[in-house]
mmCIF file of C-alpha atoms in Angstrom:
data_model
loop_
_atom_site.group_PDB
_atom_site.id
_atom_site.type_symbol
_atom_site.label_atom_id
_atom_site.label_comp_id
_atom_site.label_asym_id
_atom_site.label_seq_id
_atom_site.Cartn_x
_atom_site.Cartn_y
_atom_site.Cartn_z
ATOM 1 C CA UNK A 1 59.394 271.054 -88.657
ATOM 2 C CA UNK A 2 61.344 268.153 -88.112
ATOM 3 C CA UNK A 3 60.124 264.525 -88.232
ATOM 4 C CA UNK A 4 60.553 262.546 -84.842
ATOM 5 C CA UNK A 5 61.714 259.273 -85.123
ATOM 6 C CA UNK A 6 61.553 257.094 -82.013
ATOM 7 C CA UNK A 7 63.863 253.864 -81.923
ATOM 8 C CA UNK A 8 63.363 251.212 -79.288
ATOM 9 C CA UNK A 9 66.499 248.998 -78.341
ATOM 10 C CA UNK A 10 68.903 251.366 -79.586
ATOM 11 C CA UNK A 11 71.771 250.302 -77.059
ATOM 12 C CA UNK A 12 73.495 247.933 -79.474
ATOM 13 C CA UNK A 13 72.971 246.264 -82.947
ATOM 14 C CA UNK A 14 70.278 247.214 -85.250
ATOM 15 C CA UNK A 15 68.659 249.872 -83.174
ATOM 16 C CA UNK A 16 72.208 251.644 -82.395
ATOM 17 C CA UNK A 17 72.947 251.037 -86.307
ATOM 18 C CA UNK A 18 69.613 252.943 -87.428
ATOM 19 C CA UNK A 19 69.730 255.412 -84.855
ATOM 20 C CA UNK A 20 73.536 256.434 -86.070
ATOM 21 C CA UNK A 21 72.346 256.274 -89.887
ATOM 22 C CA UNK A 22 68.805 258.494 -89.390
ATOM 23 C CA UNK A 23 70.419 261.081 -87.150
ATOM 24 C CA UNK A 24 72.793 262.085 -90.016
ATOM 25 C CA UNK A 25 69.395 262.371 -92.351
ATOM 26 C CA UNK A 26 68.104 265.972 -92.895
ATOM 27 C CA UNK A 27 64.807 266.756 -91.569
ATOM 28 C CA UNK A 28 64.760 263.870 -88.648
ATOM 29 C CA UNK A 29 65.007 264.267 -85.223
ATOM 30 C CA UNK A 30 65.945 260.983 -83.858
ATOM 31 C CA UNK A 31 64.821 259.706 -80.335
ATOM 32 C CA UNK A 32 67.272 257.068 -79.432
ATOM 33 C CA UNK A 33 66.050 254.770 -76.247
ATOM 34 C CA UNK A 34 67.197 252.038 -73.837
ATOM 35 C CA UNK A 35 66.378 250.799 -70.712
ATOM 36 C CA UNK A 36 69.629 252.615 -69.435
ATOM 37 C CA UNK A 37 70.227 255.586 -71.095
ATOM 38 C CA UNK A 38 73.812 255.550 -70.074
ATOM 39 C CA UNK A 39 74.298 252.865 -72.675
ATOM 40 C CA UNK A 40 73.528 255.090 -75.436
ATOM 41 C CA UNK A 41 74.783 258.214 -73.985
ATOM 42 C CA UNK A 42 77.313 258.454 -76.681
ATOM 43 C CA UNK A 43 74.522 258.651 -79.240
ATOM 44 C CA UNK A 44 74.278 262.322 -78.572
ATOM 45 C CA UNK A 45 77.464 263.342 -79.950
ATOM 46 C CA UNK A 46 76.233 261.480 -83.095
ATOM 47 C CA UNK A 47 72.964 263.748 -83.227
ATOM 48 C CA UNK A 48 70.381 261.733 -81.504
ATOM 49 C CA UNK A 49 68.245 262.744 -78.369
ATOM 50 C CA UNK A 50 68.504 259.974 -75.860
ATOM 51 C CA UNK A 51 65.607 258.625 -73.759
ATOM 52 C CA UNK A 52 64.871 255.644 -71.023
ATOM 53 C CA UNK A 53 62.410 253.446 -72.540
ATOM 54 C CA UNK A 54 61.813 249.681 -71.215
ATOM 55 C CA UNK A 55 59.253 248.036 -73.320
ATOM 56 C CA UNK A 56 58.317 245.835 -70.571
ATOM 57 C CA UNK A 57 57.343 248.990 -68.254
ATOM 58 C CA UNK A 58 53.898 250.832 -69.253
ATOM 59 C CA UNK A 59 54.873 254.006 -67.581
ATOM 60 C CA UNK A 60 58.603 253.774 -69.333
ATOM 61 C CA UNK A 61 56.767 253.362 -72.536
ATOM 62 C CA UNK A 62 53.869 256.270 -72.396
ATOM 63 C CA UNK A 63 56.689 258.677 -70.669
ATOM 64 C CA UNK A 64 58.845 258.515 -73.888
ATOM 65 C CA UNK A 65 55.986 258.576 -76.164
ATOM 66 C CA UNK A 66 54.782 261.702 -74.256
ATOM 67 C CA UNK A 67 58.154 263.201 -74.411
ATOM 68 C CA UNK A 68 58.432 262.892 -77.853
ATOM 69 C CA UNK A 69 54.789 264.195 -78.747
ATOM 70 C CA UNK A 70 55.354 267.306 -76.079
ATOM 71 C CA UNK A 71 58.041 268.501 -78.738
ATOM 72 C CA UNK A 72 56.692 267.247 -82.038
ATOM 73 C CA UNK A 73 52.876 266.760 -81.859
ATOM 74 C CA UNK A 74 53.028 262.890 -82.822
ATOM 75 C CA UNK A 75 55.796 260.571 -83.269
ATOM 76 C CA UNK A 76 56.568 260.921 -87.111
ATOM 77 C CA UNK A 77 58.246 257.234 -87.108
ATOM 78 C CA UNK A 78 58.195 254.390 -84.771
ATOM 79 C CA UNK A 79 61.222 252.052 -85.340
ATOM 80 C CA UNK A 80 60.011 249.453 -83.143
ATOM 81 C CA UNK A 81 63.152 246.946 -82.725
ATOM 82 C CA UNK A 82 63.482 245.941 -79.054
ATOM 83 C CA UNK A 83 63.552 242.404 -78.825
ATOM 84 C CA UNK A 84 65.773 239.052 -77.989
ATOM 85 C CA UNK A 85 66.118 235.691 -78.795
ATOM 86 C CA UNK A 86 65.625 233.006 -75.898
ATOM 87 C CA UNK A 87 66.557 229.817 -77.264
ATOM 88 C CA UNK A 88 65.852 226.197 -76.071
ATOM 89 C CA UNK A 89 63.726 223.216 -77.465
ATOM 90 C CA UNK A 90 60.121 223.469 -76.667
ATOM 91 C CA UNK A 91 60.008 220.807 -73.974
ATOM 92 C CA UNK A 92 62.893 222.259 -72.179
ATOM 93 C CA UNK A 93 62.317 225.708 -71.907
ATOM 94 C CA UNK A 94 61.083 227.223 -68.917
ATOM 95 C CA UNK A 95 57.760 229.166 -69.243
ATOM 96 C CA UNK A 96 59.206 231.918 -67.442
ATOM 97 C CA UNK A 97 61.696 232.479 -69.869
ATOM 98 C CA UNK A 98 59.020 232.159 -72.648
ATOM 99 C CA UNK A 99 56.768 234.715 -70.960
ATOM 100 C CA UNK A 100 59.897 237.363 -70.794
ATOM 101 C CA UNK A 101 60.197 236.976 -74.319
ATOM 102 C CA UNK A 102 56.822 237.330 -75.389
ATOM 103 C CA UNK A 103 56.434 240.526 -73.012
ATOM 104 C CA UNK A 104 59.412 242.176 -74.884
ATOM 105 C CA UNK A 105 58.967 240.783 -78.355
ATOM 106 C CA UNK A 106 55.197 240.942 -78.759
ATOM 107 C CA UNK A 107 53.607 242.687 -75.886
ATOM 108 C CA UNK A 108 55.631 245.844 -75.473
ATOM 109 C CA UNK A 109 56.092 245.798 -79.338
ATOM 110 C CA UNK A 110 52.367 245.873 -79.557
ATOM 111 C CA UNK A 111 51.903 248.538 -76.837
ATOM 112 C CA UNK A 112 54.406 250.850 -78.602
ATOM 113 C CA UNK A 113 52.127 250.577 -81.670
ATOM 114 C CA UNK A 114 49.205 251.651 -79.630
ATOM 115 C CA UNK A 115 50.829 254.551 -77.871
ATOM 116 C CA UNK A 116 51.990 256.217 -81.030
ATOM 117 C CA UNK A 117 48.975 255.680 -83.262
ATOM 118 C CA UNK A 118 46.525 258.135 -81.568
ATOM 119 C CA UNK A 119 49.093 260.987 -82.387
ATOM 120 C CA UNK A 120 49.878 259.743 -85.911
ATOM 121 C CA UNK A 121 46.170 259.558 -86.569
ATOM 122 C CA UNK A 122 45.499 263.138 -85.388
ATOM 123 C CA UNK A 123 48.434 264.286 -87.747
ATOM 124 C CA UNK A 124 47.241 262.192 -90.801
ATOM 125 C CA UNK A 125 50.708 260.729 -91.372
ATOM 126 C CA UNK A 126 53.210 258.371 -89.948
ATOM 127 C CA UNK A 127 55.487 255.088 -90.377
ATOM 128 C CA UNK A 128 55.776 252.019 -88.318
ATOM 129 C CA UNK A 129 58.853 250.261 -88.825
ATOM 130 C CA UNK A 130 58.952 246.941 -87.254
ATOM 131 C CA UNK A 131 61.725 244.886 -86.883
ATOM 132 C CA UNK A 132 60.715 241.161 -87.537
ATOM 133 C CA UNK A 133 63.147 238.368 -88.616
ATOM 134 C CA UNK A 134 63.614 235.862 -91.075
ATOM 135 C CA UNK A 135 62.801 233.802 -88.182
ATOM 136 C CA UNK A 136 59.191 234.984 -89.060
ATOM 137 C CA UNK A 137 58.962 233.311 -92.177
ATOM 138 C CA UNK A 138 60.735 230.069 -91.433
ATOM 139 C CA UNK A 139 61.384 227.905 -88.459
ATOM 140 C CA UNK A 140 64.771 226.407 -87.265
ATOM 141 C CA UNK A 141 64.728 223.707 -84.174
ATOM 142 C CA UNK A 142 65.724 224.795 -80.755
ATOM 143 C CA UNK A 143 64.284 228.270 -81.708
ATOM 144 C CA UNK A 144 60.465 227.675 -81.711
ATOM 145 C CA UNK A 145 59.275 230.125 -79.030
ATOM 146 C CA UNK A 146 61.577 232.913 -80.449
ATOM 147 C CA UNK A 147 60.354 232.083 -83.984
ATOM 148 C CA UNK A 148 56.471 232.256 -82.355
ATOM 149 C CA UNK A 149 57.116 235.758 -81.259
ATOM 150 C CA UNK A 150 58.261 236.968 -84.616
ATOM 151 C CA UNK A 151 55.688 235.189 -86.681
ATOM 152 C CA UNK A 152 53.568 237.210 -84.281
ATOM 153 C CA UNK A 153 55.268 240.478 -85.601
ATOM 154 C CA UNK A 154 54.438 239.453 -89.008
ATOM 155 C CA UNK A 155 50.809 238.866 -88.396
ATOM 156 C CA UNK A 156 50.343 242.359 -86.378
ATOM 157 C CA UNK A 157 52.146 244.375 -88.954
ATOM 158 C CA UNK A 158 50.009 242.775 -91.770
ATOM 159 C CA UNK A 159 46.582 243.575 -89.958
ATOM 160 C CA UNK A 160 48.270 246.921 -88.984
ATOM 161 C CA UNK A 161 49.191 247.721 -92.211
ATOM 162 C CA UNK A 162 45.431 247.516 -93.818
ATOM 163 C CA UNK A 163 43.713 248.956 -90.315
ATOM 164 C CA UNK A 164 46.186 252.274 -90.336
ATOM 165 C CA UNK A 165 46.251 253.048 -94.105
ATOM 166 C CA UNK A 166 43.043 255.190 -94.077
ATOM 167 C CA UNK A 167 44.564 257.439 -91.687
ATOM 168 C CA UNK A 168 47.819 258.022 -93.694
ATOM 169 C CA UNK A 169 50.144 255.720 -91.435
ATOM 170 C CA UNK A 170 52.236 253.120 -93.377
ATOM 171 C CA UNK A 171 53.475 249.833 -91.669
ATOM 172 C CA UNK A 172 56.510 247.591 -92.575
ATOM 173 C CA UNK A 173 58.332 244.873 -91.413
ATOM 174 C CA UNK A 174 61.888 244.534 -91.857
ATOM 175 C CA UNK A 175 62.840 240.862 -92.093
ATOM 176 C CA UNK A 176 66.682 240.484 -91.303
ATOM 177 C CA UNK A 177 68.669 237.252 -91.849
ATOM 178 C CA UNK A 178 71.811 236.585 -89.707
ATOM 179 C CA UNK A 179 73.076 239.692 -88.384
ATOM 180 C CA UNK A 180 76.287 240.331 -86.420
ATOM 181 C CA UNK A 181 74.911 241.759 -83.273
ATOM 182 C CA UNK A 182 74.738 240.244 -79.659
ATOM 183 C CA UNK A 183 71.782 238.302 -80.795
ATOM 184 C CA UNK A 184 73.890 235.264 -81.265
ATOM 185 C CA UNK A 185 75.436 235.169 -77.744
ATOM 186 C CA UNK A 186 72.393 235.753 -76.362
ATOM 187 C CA UNK A 187 70.658 232.758 -78.080
ATOM 188 C CA UNK A 188 73.526 230.478 -77.419
ATOM 189 C CA UNK A 189 73.511 231.397 -73.901
ATOM 190 C CA UNK A 190 70.055 230.901 -73.377
ATOM 191 C CA UNK A 191 70.125 227.633 -75.261
ATOM 192 C CA UNK A 192 72.989 226.048 -73.308
ATOM 193 C CA UNK A 193 71.257 226.847 -70.010
ATOM 194 C CA UNK A 194 67.910 225.681 -71.315
ATOM 195 C CA UNK A 195 68.436 221.739 -70.837
ATOM 196 C CA UNK A 196 70.538 219.169 -68.990
ATOM 197 C CA UNK A 197 73.915 218.709 -70.617
ATOM 198 C CA UNK A 198 73.175 215.019 -70.744
ATOM 199 C CA UNK A 199 69.490 215.337 -71.294
ATOM 200 C CA UNK A 200 67.487 213.890 -74.249
ATOM 201 C CA UNK A 201 68.194 217.128 -76.798
ATOM 202 C CA UNK A 202 71.984 217.463 -75.511
ATOM 203 C CA UNK A 203 72.861 216.310 -79.128
ATOM 204 C CA UNK A 204 70.231 218.613 -81.047
ATOM 205 C CA UNK A 205 71.474 221.560 -78.826
ATOM 206 C CA UNK A 206 75.098 220.817 -79.547
ATOM 207 C CA UNK A 207 74.270 220.525 -83.517
ATOM 208 C CA UNK A 208 72.260 223.696 -83.291
ATOM 209 C CA UNK A 209 75.003 225.834 -81.456
ATOM 210 C CA UNK A 210 77.528 224.828 -84.063
ATOM 211 C CA UNK A 211 75.289 225.680 -86.944
ATOM 212 C CA UNK A 212 74.976 229.078 -85.197
ATOM 213 C CA UNK A 213 78.380 229.740 -84.621
ATOM 214 C CA UNK A 214 79.449 228.584 -88.132
ATOM 215 C CA UNK A 215 76.658 230.792 -89.792
ATOM 216 C CA UNK A 216 77.357 234.052 -87.710
ATOM 217 C CA UNK A 217 81.262 233.887 -88.733
ATOM 218 C CA UNK A 218 80.093 233.217 -92.490
ATOM 219 C CA UNK A 219 80.997 236.320 -94.751
ATOM 220 C CA UNK A 220 78.336 235.073 -97.137
ATOM 221 C CA UNK A 221 75.664 234.201 -94.635
ATOM 222 C CA UNK A 222 75.608 237.041 -92.071
ATOM 223 C CA UNK A 223 75.800 240.852 -92.658
ATOM 224 C CA UNK A 224 76.592 243.974 -90.317
ATOM 225 C CA UNK A 225 73.482 245.690 -88.481
ATOM 226 C CA UNK A 226 74.033 248.688 -91.002
ATOM 227 C CA UNK A 227 72.397 246.605 -93.584
ATOM 228 C CA UNK A 228 69.267 246.599 -91.542
ATOM 229 C CA UNK A 229 69.526 250.194 -90.875
ATOM 230 C CA UNK A 230 69.418 251.009 -94.723
ATOM 231 C CA UNK A 231 66.418 249.321 -94.729
ATOM 232 C CA UNK A 232 64.973 250.967 -91.982
ATOM 233 C CA UNK A 233 65.936 254.353 -93.714
ATOM 234 C CA UNK A 234 64.203 253.434 -96.929
ATOM 235 C CA UNK A 235 60.968 252.222 -95.127
ATOM 236 C CA UNK A 236 60.945 255.494 -93.157
ATOM 237 C CA UNK A 237 61.414 257.920 -96.283
ATOM 238 C CA UNK A 238 60.048 255.858 -99.345
ATOM 239 C CA UNK A 239 56.801 257.591 -100.929
ATOM 240 C CA UNK A 240 55.432 253.923 -100.949
ATOM 241 C CA UNK A 241 57.370 251.821 -98.860
ATOM 242 C CA UNK A 242 57.270 248.052 -99.423
ATOM 243 C CA UNK A 243 55.328 245.667 -96.786
ATOM 244 C CA UNK A 244 58.414 243.833 -96.321
ATOM 245 C CA UNK A 245 62.032 244.113 -96.562
ATOM 246 C CA UNK A 246 64.151 240.891 -96.387
ATOM 247 C CA UNK A 247 67.814 241.457 -95.573
ATOM 248 C CA UNK A 248 70.511 239.224 -97.110
ATOM 249 C CA UNK A 249 70.390 236.913 -99.740
ATOM 250 C CA UNK A 250 70.790 234.110 -97.683
ATOM 251 C CA UNK A 251 67.904 234.831 -96.020
ATOM 252 C CA UNK A 252 65.545 235.603 -99.322
ATOM 253 C CA UNK A 253 66.862 232.133 -100.483
ATOM 254 C CA UNK A 254 66.138 230.187 -97.219
ATOM 255 C CA UNK A 255 62.501 231.866 -97.307
ATOM 256 C CA UNK A 256 61.991 231.211 -100.886
ATOM 257 C CA UNK A 257 63.186 227.705 -100.511
ATOM 258 C CA UNK A 258 60.950 226.791 -97.628
ATOM 259 C CA UNK A 259 57.808 228.041 -99.439
ATOM 260 C CA UNK A 260 58.657 225.924 -102.719
ATOM 261 C CA UNK A 261 59.776 222.556 -100.984
ATOM 262 C CA UNK A 262 57.051 222.115 -98.552
ATOM 263 C CA UNK A 263 57.294 220.945 -94.998
ATOM 264 C CA UNK A 264 58.618 217.231 -95.614
ATOM 265 C CA UNK A 265 61.629 218.362 -98.045
ATOM 266 C CA UNK A 266 62.435 220.999 -95.721
ATOM 267 C CA UNK A 267 62.357 218.938 -92.738
ATOM 268 C CA UNK A 268 64.873 216.353 -94.627
ATOM 269 C CA UNK A 269 67.311 219.537 -95.097
ATOM 270 C CA UNK A 270 67.235 220.393 -91.374
ATOM 271 C CA UNK A 271 68.034 216.642 -90.476
ATOM 272 C CA UNK A 272 70.887 216.992 -92.779
ATOM 273 C CA UNK A 273 71.888 220.294 -91.440
ATOM 274 C CA UNK A 274 71.408 218.977 -87.678
ATOM 275 C CA UNK A 275 72.815 215.525 -88.273
ATOM 276 C CA UNK A 276 74.584 215.120 -84.931
ATOM 277 C CA UNK A 277 70.944 215.003 -83.590
ATOM 278 C CA UNK A 278 70.119 211.655 -81.729
#
């Protein structure tokens, strides 16, 4: 009997790369999901099964999990990937935008875990691979609300890892650094729309946009989605998966530096990076 892998947010980026990689692995039946199934129809040719799943819709989430459990008894591996970055300053970002981001990145993410766990417990095994971010360990300006959602992913995964272990369920968080997906474009678009062009944070937003554009274009700082997919595969198949997999050398360096430097020195570093701030 094959292991059923359910992947959320598989229409692009990390989710798509994970579906393509795991579909090639013997013993796995991959269920790739997206809000619009037509956006992932081509993944069927790669060996995946395609389902509709919107992590902001309870019926949609329950139906997808039920479909997998009907065929396999339980979800063997949940790759909890759906999410996006809504950028803007703390003062300027509208609360409706903040709520939408938490609905996807935290509440839908959490509900998927709740839906698959009963089947995993009954089976006595399972893997939950949560896609977090370097941004769940370190915070940059103009991304505070996004970072808050990823700090939540870290906390939920840490609690889950302990709670689910007695039932044979392993939980892991993947912490990507800069990955060349549509994330950067979405972050830039929402940041530009979050405040007035001549507003009090215009200089800061311009500096953040410049930093983001430069970093994503860097061959040293950014990586392709398959770098994350490889870690997802390890977390799904290792006999003893790590609690965390941090992706890209730059992400590891930044997290380690933030821990060593403390808030004061790290803030000085940020002021240098965002020196066009008014």
